[in-house]
Amino acid sequence: MKQINSCLLFVLFSSFSLLAKAQFDVEKYDKECFLVGTLDEYMGYDRTFEVKGEDAFYQRVEKYRLNKLPTVLFLSSLFDFDYQDISIVKTENIVPEIAIYSPGLSAKVDKYYNYEPKVACTAQGNRVYSGKVSGEKIETEKQKLSFLLGAYLCYGKACDNEIGKYRFFMTNAQNKSKLIADLLLKLGCRHIEYLVRSDYIPNGHYVTFTPSAKMQTVIDEAECLREYISKIDTGNVEFTADGKKFILKEFPKLDDEELNKRMWKMLGK
């Protein structure tokens, strides 16, 4: 039965990857710009480029809270064919986190950022660099829409009590907030307002707007992605004891019909 279950796990991962890719229109959107749009620029997108021992900033694509595991699985599935060096790692910090690591993908992401060294170094003695996403690297309309699709998925919502208006909200992310406002203007959105709440810590950055037809399509598709991700069942996912990778728990002995039902339930179908 163990061998059969191993085969089933491979099928489940493969099926999930294909299904997740089907939710993302690769002809219409650029995967890399979409990913960059999702990334957190809180006090800068931090990175180290030296190798002195294991370092949490080195070749890391992004970190997430544990409750974001469905998002992690979705994002990694978009790139796992092109970047087979992707790993998902669980870290037991004060607040437990999950991180996506990939030498190949992180190097690709770095091309969208301008980096400056910070005063701080890591415990391993590696210099930390703070990145700001560059609008000059997001040139075509496809790239702009893709970036905003990712940003809206993670940071966007409809405004409360203001029908037809939407907003982005981020903390301590001035550079990214300004870029979003600039892209919205270029895409024909109206009533764009950029507000910084500096009366509390961390500072809140708000961009409110009335969408153009193109941006409304982005919003609608981001909502569909959000709904799909929310239905990803992570009940059969666990991490190895060292947190280095995740595996699917083995299914109990079930007949083919029940196995099929559980497989599609996990895939959100």
Coordinates of C-alpha atoms in Angstrom, one line a residue, residues 23-121:
Q23 CA -6.2 29.4 -13.0
F24 CA -3.5 31.8 -14.2
D25 CA -3.7 33.0 -17.8
V26 CA 0.0 32.8 -18.9
E27 CA -0.9 34.3 -22.3
K28 CA -2.5 37.4 -20.7
Y29 CA -0.2 37.9 -17.7
D30 CA 3.5 37.7 -17.0
K31 CA 4.2 35.3 -14.1
E32 CA 7.4 37.0 -12.9
C33 CA 5.8 40.5 -12.7
F34 CA 2.8 38.9 -11.0
L35 CA 5.0 37.4 -8.4
V36 CA 6.9 40.7 -7.9
G37 CA 3.5 42.4 -7.3
T38 CA 2.8 40.0 -4.5
L39 CA 6.1 40.5 -2.7
D40 CA 6.2 42.4 0.6
E41 CA 8.3 45.6 0.6
Y42 CA 8.1 46.3 4.3
M43 CA 11.1 48.5 5.0
G44 CA 12.5 47.3 1.7
Y45 CA 12.8 43.9 0.1
D46 CA 15.8 42.5 2.0
R47 CA 18.4 40.3 0.5
T48 CA 21.9 39.0 1.1
F49 CA 24.2 38.1 -1.8
E50 CA 27.1 36.5 0.2
V51 CA 27.4 32.9 1.4
K52 CA 28.6 32.6 5.0
G53 CA 26.6 29.7 6.6
E54 CA 22.9 29.3 6.3
D55 CA 21.2 32.7 6.0
A56 CA 17.5 33.4 5.9
F57 CA 17.9 36.2 3.4
Y58 CA 20.0 34.3 0.9
Q59 CA 18.1 33.1 -2.3
R60 CA 14.8 33.6 -0.5
V61 CA 11.9 34.6 -2.7
E62 CA 9.5 35.5 0.1
K63 CA 8.4 34.6 3.6
Y64 CA 4.8 34.1 4.8
R65 CA 2.8 33.5 8.0
L66 CA 1.7 29.9 8.5
N67 CA -1.9 30.7 7.5
K68 CA -0.7 31.6 4.0
L69 CA 0.3 28.1 3.1
P70 CA -2.4 27.9 0.4
T71 CA -0.9 31.0 -1.2
V72 CA 2.6 29.5 -0.9
L73 CA 1.5 26.3 -2.7
F74 CA -0.2 28.3 -5.4
L75 CA 2.8 30.6 -6.1
S76 CA 5.3 27.8 -6.0
S77 CA 3.2 25.7 -8.4
L78 CA 3.4 28.5 -11.0
F79 CA 7.2 28.2 -11.2
D80 CA 8.0 24.6 -10.2
F81 CA 8.5 23.5 -13.8
D82 CA 10.8 26.3 -14.8
Y83 CA 12.7 26.4 -11.5
Q84 CA 13.0 22.9 -10.2
D85 CA 15.3 24.2 -7.4
I86 CA 12.3 25.6 -5.5
S87 CA 11.9 24.6 -1.8
I88 CA 9.4 25.5 0.8
V89 CA 10.8 25.8 4.3
K90 CA 9.2 26.2 7.7
T91 CA 11.1 28.2 10.3
E92 CA 10.4 28.2 14.0
N93 CA 10.9 31.9 14.7
I94 CA 9.1 33.8 17.5
V95 CA 6.4 33.9 14.9
P96 CA 6.6 30.7 12.8
E97 CA 6.9 31.3 9.1
I98 CA 7.0 29.6 5.8
A99 CA 9.5 30.7 3.1
I100 CA 10.0 30.0 -0.6
Y101 CA 13.6 29.5 -1.6
S102 CA 15.0 29.2 -5.1
P103 CA 18.4 30.2 -6.5
G104 CA 17.1 30.5 -10.0
L105 CA 13.8 32.3 -9.2
S106 CA 15.3 34.7 -6.6
A107 CA 18.0 35.7 -9.2
K108 CA 15.2 36.5 -11.7
V109 CA 13.3 38.5 -9.1
D110 CA 16.4 40.5 -8.2
K111 CA 16.4 42.0 -11.7
Y112 CA 13.3 44.0 -10.8
Y113 CA 14.9 45.6 -7.8
N114 CA 17.4 48.4 -7.1
Y115 CA 19.4 47.5 -4.0
E116 CA 21.3 49.6 -1.5
P117 CA 23.3 48.2 1.4
K118 CA 21.9 48.6 4.9
V119 CA 24.1 49.2 8.0
A120 CA 22.9 45.9 9.4
C121 CA 24.5 42.5 8.9

